[in-house]
CSV table of C-alpha atoms and ligand atoms in Angstrom, one decimal:
chain,number,residue,atom,x,y,z
A,1,MET,CA,10.6,0.6,26.3
A,2,SER,CA,10.4,-3.1,25.7
A,3,ASP,CA,6.6,-3.3,25.4
A,4,TYR,CA,6.6,-1.8,21.9
A,5,ARG,CA,5.8,-4.5,19.4
A,6,ALA,CA,5.8,-4.7,15.6
A,7,LEU,CA,5.3,-7.7,13.2
A,8,PHE,CA,4.7,-8.5,9.6
A,9,ARG,CA,1.0,-8.6,8.6
A,10,CYS,CA,-0.7,-9.5,5.3
A,11,ILE,CA,-1.9,-6.3,3.5
A,12,ALA,CA,-5.0,-8.2,2.2
A,13,GLY,CA,-6.3,-8.4,5.8
A,14,CYS,CA,-6.4,-12.3,5.8
A,15,GLY,CA,-5.1,-12.2,9.3
A,16,GLU,CA,-1.7,-13.8,8.8
A,17,THR,CA,1.2,-12.4,10.9
A,18,TYR,CA,4.9,-13.3,11.2
A,19,PRO,CA,7.7,-12.0,13.4
A,20,LEU,CA,10.0,-9.5,11.9
A,21,ASP,CA,13.0,-11.9,12.1
A,22,GLU,CA,11.3,-14.6,10.0
A,23,VAL,CA,12.5,-14.9,6.4
A,24,VAL,CA,9.2,-14.2,4.7
A,25,TYR,CA,8.2,-11.6,2.1
A,26,GLU,CA,4.7,-12.6,1.1
A,27,CYS,CA,1.7,-14.0,2.9
A,28,LYS,CA,1.9,-17.7,3.0
A,29,LYS,CA,-1.9,-18.1,3.0
A,30,CYS,CA,-2.9,-15.7,0.2
A,31,GLY,CA,0.3,-14.6,-1.5
A,32,ASN,CA,-0.2,-10.9,-1.0
A,33,LEU,CA,2.6,-8.5,0.2
A,34,LEU,CA,3.2,-8.0,3.9
A,35,GLU,CA,3.5,-4.8,5.8
A,36,VAL,CA,5.0,-4.0,9.2
A,37,HIS,CA,2.2,-3.5,11.7
A,38,HIS,CA,2.9,-1.7,14.9
A,39,ASP,CA,0.9,-2.3,18.1
A,40,LEU,CA,-0.3,1.2,18.7
A,41,ALA,CA,-1.6,0.7,22.2
A,42,PRO,CA,1.8,0.8,24.0
A,43,LEU,CA,2.9,3.7,21.7
A,44,LYS,CA,-0.2,5.6,22.7
A,45,LYS,CA,0.9,5.6,26.3
A,46,LEU,CA,3.3,8.3,25.4
A,47,SER,CA,1.5,11.6,24.5
A,48,ALA,CA,2.0,13.3,21.2
A,49,LYS,CA,3.9,16.1,23.0
A,50,LYS,CA,6.3,13.6,24.6
A,51,TRP,CA,7.0,11.8,21.2
A,52,ARG,CA,7.8,15.2,19.6
A,53,GLU,CA,10.1,16.1,22.5
A,54,LEU,CA,11.8,12.7,22.3
A,55,PHE,CA,12.4,12.9,18.6
A,56,ASP,CA,13.5,16.5,18.7
A,57,GLY,CA,15.9,15.8,21.6
A,58,ARG,CA,17.6,13.0,19.6
A,59,THR,CA,18.3,15.1,16.5
A,60,GLY,CA,22.0,15.5,16.0
A,61,THR,CA,23.0,13.4,19.0
A,62,THR,CA,26.0,11.1,19.0
A,63,GLU,CA,24.3,8.6,21.3
A,64,TRP,CA,24.1,5.4,19.3
A,65,PRO,CA,22.0,4.8,17.3
A,66,TYR,CA,19.8,7.9,17.7
A,67,GLY,CA,21.9,10.3,15.6
A,68,SER,CA,20.5,8.6,12.5
A,69,GLY,CA,17.3,10.1,11.1
A,70,ILE,CA,15.8,6.6,11.0
A,71,TRP,CA,16.9,5.3,14.4
A,72,SER,CA,16.0,8.5,16.2
A,73,LYS,CA,12.5,7.0,15.6
A,74,LYS,CA,13.5,3.5,16.6
A,75,GLU,CA,10.3,2.8,18.6
A,76,TRP,CA,8.2,3.5,15.4
A,77,VAL,CA,10.5,1.6,13.1
A,78,VAL,CA,11.8,-1.7,14.6
A,79,PRO,CA,11.3,-1.3,18.3
A,80,GLU,CA,12.6,-4.6,19.4
A,81,ILE,CA,16.0,-4.8,17.7
A,82,ASP,CA,19.1,-4.8,19.8
A,83,SER,CA,20.8,-1.5,19.3
A,84,LYS,CA,24.2,-3.2,19.2
A,85,HIS,CA,23.1,-5.0,16.0
A,86,ILE,CA,22.0,-1.9,14.1
A,87,VAL,CA,23.9,-1.1,10.9
A,88,SER,CA,23.8,2.7,10.5
A,89,MET,CA,25.9,5.3,8.7
A,90,SER,CA,24.0,8.3,10.1
A,91,GLU,CA,21.5,8.3,7.2
A,92,GLY,CA,18.5,10.6,7.1
A,93,ASN,CA,18.3,14.1,8.7
A,94,THR,CA,18.6,15.5,5.1
A,95,ASN,CA,18.0,19.2,4.6
A,96,LEU,CA,14.9,20.8,3.3
A,97,PHE,CA,16.0,23.2,0.5
A,98,TRP,CA,13.8,26.3,0.3
A,99,ALA,CA,13.5,26.6,-3.5
A,100,LYS,CA,12.8,30.3,-3.4
A,101,ARG,CA,14.3,31.4,-6.7
A,102,PHE,CA,13.0,28.3,-8.6
A,103,GLY,CA,9.5,28.7,-7.1
A,104,SER,CA,9.4,32.4,-7.8
A,105,MET,CA,9.7,31.5,-11.5
A,106,PHE,CA,6.1,30.3,-11.5
A,107,GLY,CA,4.7,32.3,-8.6
A,108,MET,CA,5.4,30.0,-5.6
A,109,ASN,CA,6.8,31.2,-2.4
A,110,ASP,CA,6.5,28.2,-0.2
A,111,LEU,CA,8.2,25.5,-2.3
A,112,TRP,CA,10.7,23.2,-0.7
A,113,ILE,CA,12.8,20.3,-1.9
A,114,LYS,CA,13.6,17.5,0.5
A,115,MET,CA,17.1,16.5,-0.4
A,116,CYS,CA,16.9,12.8,0.2
A,117,GLY,CA,20.0,12.3,-2.0
A,118,ASN,CA,22.3,14.1,0.4
A,119,THR,CA,23.1,10.9,2.2
A,120,HIS,CA,25.6,8.1,2.4
A,121,THR,CA,25.2,6.4,-1.1
A,122,GLY,CA,23.4,9.4,-2.7
A,123,SER,CA,19.8,8.2,-2.7
A,124,PHE,CA,16.9,7.8,-0.3
A,125,LYS,CA,17.4,4.0,-0.6
A,126,ASP,CA,19.8,4.3,2.4
A,127,LEU,CA,16.8,5.0,4.6
A,128,GLY,CA,15.2,1.6,4.0
A,129,MET,CA,18.5,-0.3,3.7
A,130,THR,CA,19.7,0.6,7.2
A,131,VAL,CA,16.6,-1.1,8.6
A,132,LEU,CA,16.7,-4.2,6.4
A,133,VAL,CA,20.4,-4.8,6.9
A,134,SER,CA,20.1,-4.2,10.6
A,135,VAL,CA,17.4,-6.8,10.9
A,136,VAL,CA,19.5,-9.3,8.9
A,137,ASN,CA,22.5,-8.5,11.0
A,138,ASP,CA,20.5,-9.1,14.1
A,139,MET,CA,19.3,-12.5,12.8
A,140,ILE,CA,22.9,-13.5,11.9
A,141,GLN,CA,24.2,-12.4,15.3
A,142,ARG,CA,21.5,-14.5,17.0
A,143,GLY,CA,22.6,-17.5,15.0
A,144,LYS,CA,20.4,-17.7,12.0
A,145,ASN,CA,21.9,-19.2,8.8
A,146,ILE,CA,22.0,-16.3,6.3
A,147,LYS,CA,24.7,-16.5,3.7
A,148,ALA,CA,24.0,-13.2,1.8
A,149,VAL,CA,21.5,-10.5,1.0
A,150,ALA,CA,20.4,-10.0,-2.6
A,151,CYS,CA,18.5,-7.5,-4.7
A,152,ALA,CA,17.4,-6.5,-8.2
A,153,SER,CA,18.0,-2.9,-8.8
A,154,THR,CA,17.7,0.1,-11.2
A,155,GLY,CA,21.0,1.3,-9.6
A,156,ASP,CA,20.3,3.0,-6.3
A,157,THR,CA,19.0,0.0,-4.3
A,158,SER,CA,22.1,-2.0,-5.1
A,159,ALA,CA,24.4,0.8,-4.1
A,160,ALA,CA,22.7,1.1,-0.8
A,161,LEU,CA,22.6,-2.6,-0.2
A,162,ALA,CA,26.2,-3.1,-1.1
A,163,ALA,CA,27.3,-0.3,1.3
A,164,TYR,CA,25.3,-1.3,4.3
A,165,ALA,CA,26.2,-5.0,3.8
A,166,ALA,CA,29.9,-4.1,3.5
A,167,CYS,CA,29.6,-2.0,6.7
A,168,ALA,CA,28.3,-5.0,8.5
A,169,GLY,CA,30.5,-7.6,6.8
A,170,ILE,CA,27.6,-9.4,5.2
A,171,PRO,CA,28.1,-10.7,1.6
A,172,SER,CA,25.8,-9.0,-0.9
A,173,ILE,CA,24.6,-10.0,-4.4
A,174,VAL,CA,23.1,-7.4,-6.8
A,175,PHE,CA,21.3,-8.1,-10.1
A,176,LEU,CA,21.5,-5.1,-12.5
A,177,PRO,CA,20.0,-4.7,-16.0
A,178,ALA,CA,23.0,-4.4,-18.3
A,179,ASN,CA,23.6,-0.9,-19.8
A,180,LYS,CA,20.5,0.6,-18.1
A,181,ILE,CA,22.1,2.3,-15.1
A,182,SER,CA,24.7,5.1,-14.7
A,183,THR,CA,28.4,4.5,-14.4
A,184,ALA,CA,28.4,5.7,-10.8
A,185,GLN,CA,25.6,3.3,-9.9
A,186,LEU,CA,27.5,0.4,-11.4
A,187,VAL,CA,30.8,1.3,-9.7
A,188,GLN,CA,29.3,1.8,-6.2
A,189,PRO,CA,28.5,-1.9,-5.5
A,190,MET,CA,31.7,-3.0,-7.2
A,191,ALA,CA,33.7,-0.8,-4.8
A,192,ASN,CA,31.8,-2.2,-1.9
A,193,ASN,CA,32.8,-5.7,-3.0
A,194,ALA,CA,29.3,-7.0,-3.8
A,195,ILE,CA,28.8,-9.9,-6.2
A,196,VAL,CA,27.6,-7.8,-9.2
A,197,LEU,CA,25.6,-9.6,-11.9
A,198,SER,CA,24.9,-7.6,-15.0
A,199,LEU,CA,22.0,-9.3,-16.7
A,200,ASP,CA,20.8,-8.9,-20.3
A,201,THR,CA,17.3,-7.9,-19.3
A,202,ASP,CA,15.4,-5.0,-17.8
A,203,PHE,CA,14.6,-4.3,-14.1
A,204,ASP,CA,11.5,-6.4,-14.2
A,205,GLY,CA,13.6,-9.3,-15.5
A,206,CYS,CA,16.1,-8.9,-12.7
A,207,MET,CA,13.3,-8.9,-10.2
A,208,ARG,CA,12.0,-12.3,-11.5
A,209,VAL,CA,15.5,-13.7,-11.2
A,210,VAL,CA,16.1,-12.5,-7.6
A,211,ARG,CA,12.7,-13.8,-6.5
A,212,GLU,CA,13.8,-17.3,-7.7
A,213,ILE,CA,17.3,-17.1,-6.2
A,214,THR,CA,15.9,-16.0,-2.8
A,215,LYS,CA,13.6,-19.0,-2.6
A,216,ASP,CA,16.7,-20.4,-0.9
A,217,ASN,CA,16.0,-18.9,2.6
A,218,THR,CA,19.7,-18.4,3.3
A,219,ILE,CA,19.8,-15.6,0.7
A,220,TYR,CA,17.7,-12.8,2.1
A,221,LEU,CA,15.7,-10.6,-0.4
A,222,ALA,CA,16.4,-6.9,-0.1
A,223,ASN,CA,13.9,-5.5,-2.6
A,224,SER,CA,11.2,-3.1,-1.4
A,225,MET,CA,8.6,-5.9,-1.5
A,226,ASN,CA,10.3,-6.6,1.7
A,227,SER,CA,8.4,-4.2,3.9
A,228,LEU,CA,11.3,-3.6,6.3
A,229,ARG,CA,12.6,-1.1,3.8
A,230,ILE,CA,9.3,0.8,3.9
A,231,GLU,CA,9.6,1.2,7.6
A,232,GLY,CA,12.9,3.2,7.2
A,233,GLN,CA,11.6,5.2,4.3
A,234,LYS,CA,8.4,6.3,6.1
A,235,THR,CA,10.6,8.4,8.4
A,236,ILE,CA,10.8,10.9,5.4
A,237,SER,CA,7.3,12.1,6.3
A,238,ILE,CA,8.1,12.3,10.0
A,239,GLU,CA,11.3,14.2,9.4
A,240,MET,CA,9.7,16.7,7.0
A,241,VAL,CA,6.9,17.5,9.5
A,242,GLN,CA,9.5,17.8,12.3
A,243,GLN,CA,11.5,20.2,10.2
A,244,PHE,CA,8.4,22.4,9.9
A,245,ASP,CA,8.0,22.4,13.7
A,246,TRP,CA,5.4,19.6,13.4
A,247,ASP,CA,3.4,21.5,10.8
A,248,VAL,CA,2.0,19.4,7.9
A,249,PRO,CA,2.7,20.5,4.3
A,250,ASP,CA,-0.2,20.9,1.9
A,251,VAL,CA,1.2,18.9,-0.9
A,252,VAL,CA,4.1,16.4,-1.3
A,253,ILE,CA,5.3,15.4,-4.8
A,254,ILE,CA,7.3,12.2,-5.2
A,255,PRO,CA,8.7,10.3,-8.2
A,256,GLY,CA,7.7,6.6,-8.3
A,257,GLY,CA,8.8,3.5,-10.1
A,258,ASN,CA,8.4,0.3,-8.0
A,259,LEU,CA,6.1,2.4,-5.9
A,260,GLY,CA,7.3,1.4,-2.4
A,261,ASN,CA,8.4,4.9,-1.5
A,262,VAL,CA,5.0,6.6,-2.0
A,263,SER,CA,3.4,4.0,0.3
A,264,ALA,CA,6.1,4.6,2.8
A,265,LEU,CA,5.4,8.4,2.7
A,266,GLY,CA,1.7,7.7,3.4
A,267,ASN,CA,2.6,5.3,6.2
A,268,GLY,CA,4.6,7.9,8.0
A,269,PHE,CA,1.8,10.4,7.9
A,270,LYS,CA,-0.7,7.8,9.0
A,271,MET,CA,1.4,6.9,12.0
A,272,MET,CA,1.6,10.5,13.0
A,273,LEU,CA,-2.1,10.9,12.6
A,274,ASP,CA,-2.8,7.7,14.7
A,275,LEU,CA,-0.6,8.9,17.5
A,276,GLY,CA,-2.0,12.4,17.5
A,277,LEU,CA,1.2,14.2,16.4
A,278,ILE,CA,-0.6,15.8,13.4
A,279,LYS,CA,-4.2,16.5,12.6
A,280,LYS,CA,-4.3,16.9,8.9
A,281,ARG,CA,-3.2,15.0,5.8
A,282,PRO,CA,-1.2,16.4,2.9
A,283,ARG,CA,-2.2,15.7,-0.7
A,284,ILE,CA,0.2,13.3,-2.3
A,285,VAL,CA,1.2,13.5,-6.0
A,286,LEU,CA,3.0,10.6,-7.6
A,287,ALA,CA,5.1,11.6,-10.6
A,288,GLN,CA,6.0,9.1,-13.3
A,289,ALA,CA,8.1,9.2,-16.4
A,290,GLN,CA,5.9,9.0,-19.5
A,291,LYS,CA,8.1,6.2,-20.8
A,292,ALA,CA,7.3,4.0,-17.7
A,293,ASN,CA,3.8,5.1,-16.6
A,294,PRO,CA,1.6,2.2,-15.7
A,295,LEU,CA,0.2,3.9,-12.6
A,296,TYR,CA,-0.6,7.0,-14.5
A,297,LEU,CA,-2.6,5.0,-17.0
A,298,SER,CA,-4.4,3.3,-14.1
A,299,TYR,CA,-5.1,6.7,-12.5
A,300,LEU,CA,-6.8,7.8,-15.7
A,301,ASN,CA,-9.3,5.1,-15.3
A,302,GLY,CA,-9.9,5.8,-11.6
A,303,PHE,CA,-7.6,2.9,-10.6
A,304,HIS,CA,-10.4,0.5,-11.8
A,305,GLU,CA,-7.8,-1.6,-13.4
A,306,PHE,CA,-4.0,-1.8,-13.4
A,307,LYS,CA,-2.0,-3.2,-16.3
A,308,PRO,CA,1.7,-3.6,-16.3
A,309,VAL,CA,3.5,-2.0,-19.3
A,310,THR,CA,6.7,-2.6,-21.1
A,311,PRO,CA,8.8,0.4,-20.0
A,312,GLN,CA,10.6,2.4,-22.7
A,313,LYS,CA,14.1,3.7,-22.2
A,314,THR,CA,14.0,6.9,-20.1
A,315,LEU,CA,16.6,9.3,-18.7
A,316,ALA,CA,14.9,8.6,-15.3
A,317,SER,CA,16.5,5.2,-15.3
A,318,ALA,CA,15.8,4.4,-11.6
A,319,ILE,CA,12.0,4.5,-12.3
A,320,GLN,CA,12.1,2.6,-15.6
A,321,ILE,CA,9.8,0.0,-14.2
A,322,GLY,CA,6.7,-1.4,-15.9
A,323,ASP,CA,5.5,-4.0,-13.4
A,324,PRO,CA,5.8,-2.3,-10.0
A,325,VAL,CA,5.8,-4.7,-7.1
A,326,SER,CA,4.1,-2.3,-4.6
A,327,VAL,CA,1.3,-1.1,-6.9
A,328,GLN,CA,-1.5,-2.1,-4.6
A,329,LYS,CA,0.0,-0.4,-1.6
A,330,ALA,CA,0.5,2.7,-3.7
A,331,ILE,CA,-3.1,2.9,-4.9
A,332,ARG,CA,-4.3,2.5,-1.4
A,333,THR,CA,-2.1,5.4,-0.3
A,334,LEU,CA,-3.1,7.6,-3.1
A,335,LYS,CA,-6.8,7.0,-2.4
A,336,GLU,CA,-6.2,7.9,1.3
A,337,PHE,CA,-4.3,11.1,0.5
A,338,ASP,CA,-6.5,12.7,-2.2
A,339,GLY,CA,-3.8,11.5,-4.6
A,340,ILE,CA,-2.9,12.7,-8.1
A,341,VAL,CA,-0.7,10.8,-10.6
A,342,GLU,CA,0.9,12.9,-13.4
A,343,GLN,CA,3.6,12.1,-15.9
A,344,ALA,CA,6.5,13.9,-17.5
A,345,SER,CA,8.1,13.5,-20.9
A,346,GLU,CA,11.9,13.2,-21.5
A,347,ASP,CA,11.9,16.9,-22.6
A,348,GLU,CA,9.9,18.0,-19.6
A,349,LEU,CA,11.9,16.2,-17.0
A,350,ALA,CA,15.3,17.2,-18.4
A,351,ASN,CA,14.4,20.9,-18.8
A,352,ALA,CA,12.8,21.0,-15.3
A,353,ALA,CA,16.0,19.6,-13.8
A,354,ALA,CA,18.1,22.0,-15.7
A,355,LEU,CA,16.0,25.0,-14.8
A,356,ALA,CA,16.1,24.1,-11.1
A,357,ASP,CA,19.9,23.7,-11.5
A,358,ARG,CA,20.0,27.3,-12.6
A,359,THR,CA,18.7,28.2,-9.2
A,360,GLY,CA,21.3,26.2,-7.3
A,361,THR,CA,20.2,22.5,-7.3
A,362,TYR,CA,22.0,19.6,-9.0
A,363,SER,CA,18.9,17.6,-9.7
A,364,CYS,CA,18.8,14.0,-10.8
A,365,PRO,CA,16.4,13.0,-13.6
A,366,HIS,CA,13.9,11.5,-11.2
A,367,THR,CA,13.7,14.7,-9.2
A,368,GLY,CA,13.4,16.3,-12.7
A,369,VAL,CA,10.2,14.2,-13.2
A,370,ALA,CA,8.8,15.5,-9.9
A,371,LEU,CA,9.7,19.1,-10.7
A,372,ALA,CA,8.2,18.9,-14.2
A,373,VAL,CA,5.0,17.4,-12.8
A,374,LEU,CA,4.8,20.3,-10.2
A,375,MET,CA,5.2,22.9,-13.0
A,376,LYS,CA,2.5,21.2,-15.1
A,377,LEU,CA,0.0,21.0,-12.2
A,378,ILE,CA,0.6,24.6,-11.2
A,379,ASP,CA,0.2,25.7,-14.8
A,380,ARG,CA,-3.1,23.8,-15.1
A,381,GLN,CA,-4.2,25.2,-11.7
A,382,VAL,CA,-4.7,21.7,-10.3
A,383,LEU,CA,-2.3,22.7,-7.5
A,384,SER,CA,-2.3,26.1,-5.9
A,385,LYS,CA,0.7,28.4,-6.0
A,386,LYS,CA,0.0,29.3,-2.4
A,387,ASP,CA,0.2,25.8,-0.9
A,388,ARG,CA,3.2,24.8,1.1
A,389,THR,CA,4.6,22.1,-1.3
A,390,ILE,CA,7.5,19.7,-0.9
A,391,VAL,CA,9.1,17.9,-3.8
A,392,ILE,CA,11.0,14.8,-2.8
A,393,SER,CA,14.4,14.8,-4.4
A,394,THR,CA,15.2,11.1,-4.5
A,395,ALA,CA,18.9,11.0,-5.5
A,396,HIS,CA,22.0,13.2,-5.8
A,397,GLY,CA,22.6,14.6,-9.3
A,398,LEU,CA,26.3,13.6,-9.0
A,399,LYS,CA,25.2,10.0,-9.6
A,400,PHE,CA,23.9,10.9,-13.0
A,401,SER,CA,26.8,12.6,-14.8
A,402,GLU,CA,25.9,11.1,-18.2
A,403,PHE,CA,22.5,12.8,-17.9
A,404,LYS,CA,24.1,16.2,-17.0
A,405,VAL,CA,26.8,16.0,-19.6
A,406,GLY,CA,24.4,14.9,-22.3
A,407,TYR,CA,22.0,17.7,-21.5
A,408,HIS,CA,24.6,20.5,-21.7
A,409,GLU,CA,26.2,19.0,-24.8
A,410,GLY,CA,22.7,18.8,-26.3
A,411,THR,CA,22.9,15.1,-27.1
A,412,LEU,CA,19.9,13.7,-25.2
A,413,LYS,CA,17.2,12.1,-27.3
A,414,GLU,CA,13.9,13.8,-27.5
A,415,VAL,CA,15.1,16.7,-25.5
A,416,ASP,CA,15.4,20.3,-26.6
A,417,CYS,CA,18.1,21.4,-24.2
A,418,LYS,CA,16.8,24.9,-23.6
A,419,TYR,CA,19.1,25.7,-20.7
A,420,ALA,CA,22.3,24.1,-22.0
A,421,ASN,CA,25.5,25.9,-20.9
A,422,ARG,CA,28.7,24.9,-22.6
A,423,PRO,CA,32.2,25.8,-21.7
A,424,ILE,CA,33.8,28.5,-23.8
A,425,ALA,CA,37.1,27.2,-25.3
A,426,MET,CA,39.5,30.0,-26.1
A,427,ALA,CA,43.1,31.1,-26.0
A,428,PRO,CA,44.4,32.7,-22.7
A,429,ASP,CA,44.1,36.2,-24.3
A,430,VAL,CA,42.9,38.7,-21.8
A,431,ASP,CA,41.4,41.2,-24.2
A,432,LYS,CA,39.4,38.4,-26.1
A,433,ILE,CA,38.3,37.1,-22.7
A,434,ARG,CA,37.0,40.5,-21.7
A,435,GLU,CA,35.0,40.7,-24.9
A,436,ALA,CA,33.6,37.2,-24.4
A,437,LEU,CA,32.6,38.1,-20.8
A,438,GLU,CA,30.7,41.1,-22.1
A,439,ARG,CA,28.8,39.0,-24.6
A,440,GLU,CA,27.9,36.5,-21.8
A,441,PHE,CA,26.7,39.2,-19.4
A,442,ALA,CA,24.5,40.6,-22.2
A,443,ALA,CA,23.1,37.1,-23.0
A,444,ARG,CA,22.3,36.4,-19.4
A,445,LYS,CA,20.4,39.7,-19.0
A,446,GLY,CA,18.3,39.1,-22.1
B,501,PLP,C1,14.2,3.9,-6.3
B,501,PLP,C2,14.1,5.3,-6.8
B,501,PLP,C3,12.9,5.9,-7.1
B,501,PLP,C4,11.6,5.2,-7.0
B,501,PLP,O1,11.2,4.7,-5.8
B,501,PLP,P1,10.1,3.5,-5.7
B,501,PLP,O2,10.0,3.2,-4.3
B,501,PLP,O3,10.7,2.4,-6.5
B,501,PLP,O4,8.9,4.1,-6.4
B,501,PLP,C5,12.9,7.2,-7.5
B,501,PLP,N1,14.1,7.9,-7.6
B,501,PLP,C6,15.3,7.3,-7.4
B,501,PLP,C7,16.5,8.1,-7.6
B,501,PLP,C8,15.3,6.0,-7.0
B,501,PLP,O5,16.5,5.4,-6.7
B,502,ZN,ZN1,-2.8,-13.0,3.4
């Protein structure tokens, strides 16, 4: 399998390329972002049928490292890495939740939620981080001088980086905007012994700091402008198609902030198209919080121009980003996949999450943004109820207890908590409790 090859290539097409084990994040000639480019010729030597069989055969295996949803596709991700140096915690292979009851509330019968938060640190960020930390570990094992890995984060990237780095024994540094992430997200990197810097700025400010700090090449940058992360995340598309027996969904809806994940989604579909595993493209919908909506504003003018915004405080804190690093990649992806960008207000995202929770989910606010966008686009008949639609759930709701508690206590700003459900405090008096239960049964019927 050694003739598979991948390298960094400039996205602007200026021709620059670098090996994947070089410490480089941007094109040295023109300053644009890089992407991982796979040499398709050797990959094409295996038929589509053989690739499907290979991937299907590895699902659930204990044979290192193929039990991971990412490394089961190793040849398409980082083909040349020594498997001994891979840092994996069996990420990926997350379930597709058939949202039957939720979908039926607005006439859909083929609605699915890809539960990317059901993974090691509780968000899809694990998918990219296993790849990045594995490549760094491989470099260190082969003698390169790397002291630490560092990232700026809205909470989930830092949790994933800290966990994977700790697993490999590599020091990590995380820059977080003070008071803008959940308690769980702050505690995760602390527990994993990362150097945690809480900065009096927002995410975009943390991003500027980490880009300065990582000009020292012995501190490796782990943000998604580093396209190794995108390679891991692109397996979301492959996995979803595989879960439908290699059938392509009609629509995929994904919440976006820094906009790396939406490009990853597109890359996964493109690679399957290039290698003949699928024949059609889904439509991709990018969902933004109204309080941090620079791509939505750009979409309204046909992507003719893009202007960063100053993001406002939003419950969807992981996508509270006004100057997304991967915006050009995202626009390219949306143009190729008949893309739509839609936004959701605080009220819409919180109520959509709560409504879905009434049908069994425990949705994080970002998933709430995607669910609200789905409901709006169905309501406006932009999307069809009949289409097989997948909503990407990006994190586990358990990471966002403040959001859940605030909703059910009715204390969230700008949110009319229509589905709040409060505990009933009462004495342990059985007769009174029977009466209370009757009232509750009646209320739930009505
Ligand atoms: C990072 C993150 C996103 C946004 O992904 P981008 O690649 O930055 O667009 C969405 N939801 C959650 C929970 C996240 O952690
Ligand atoms: Zn270039």
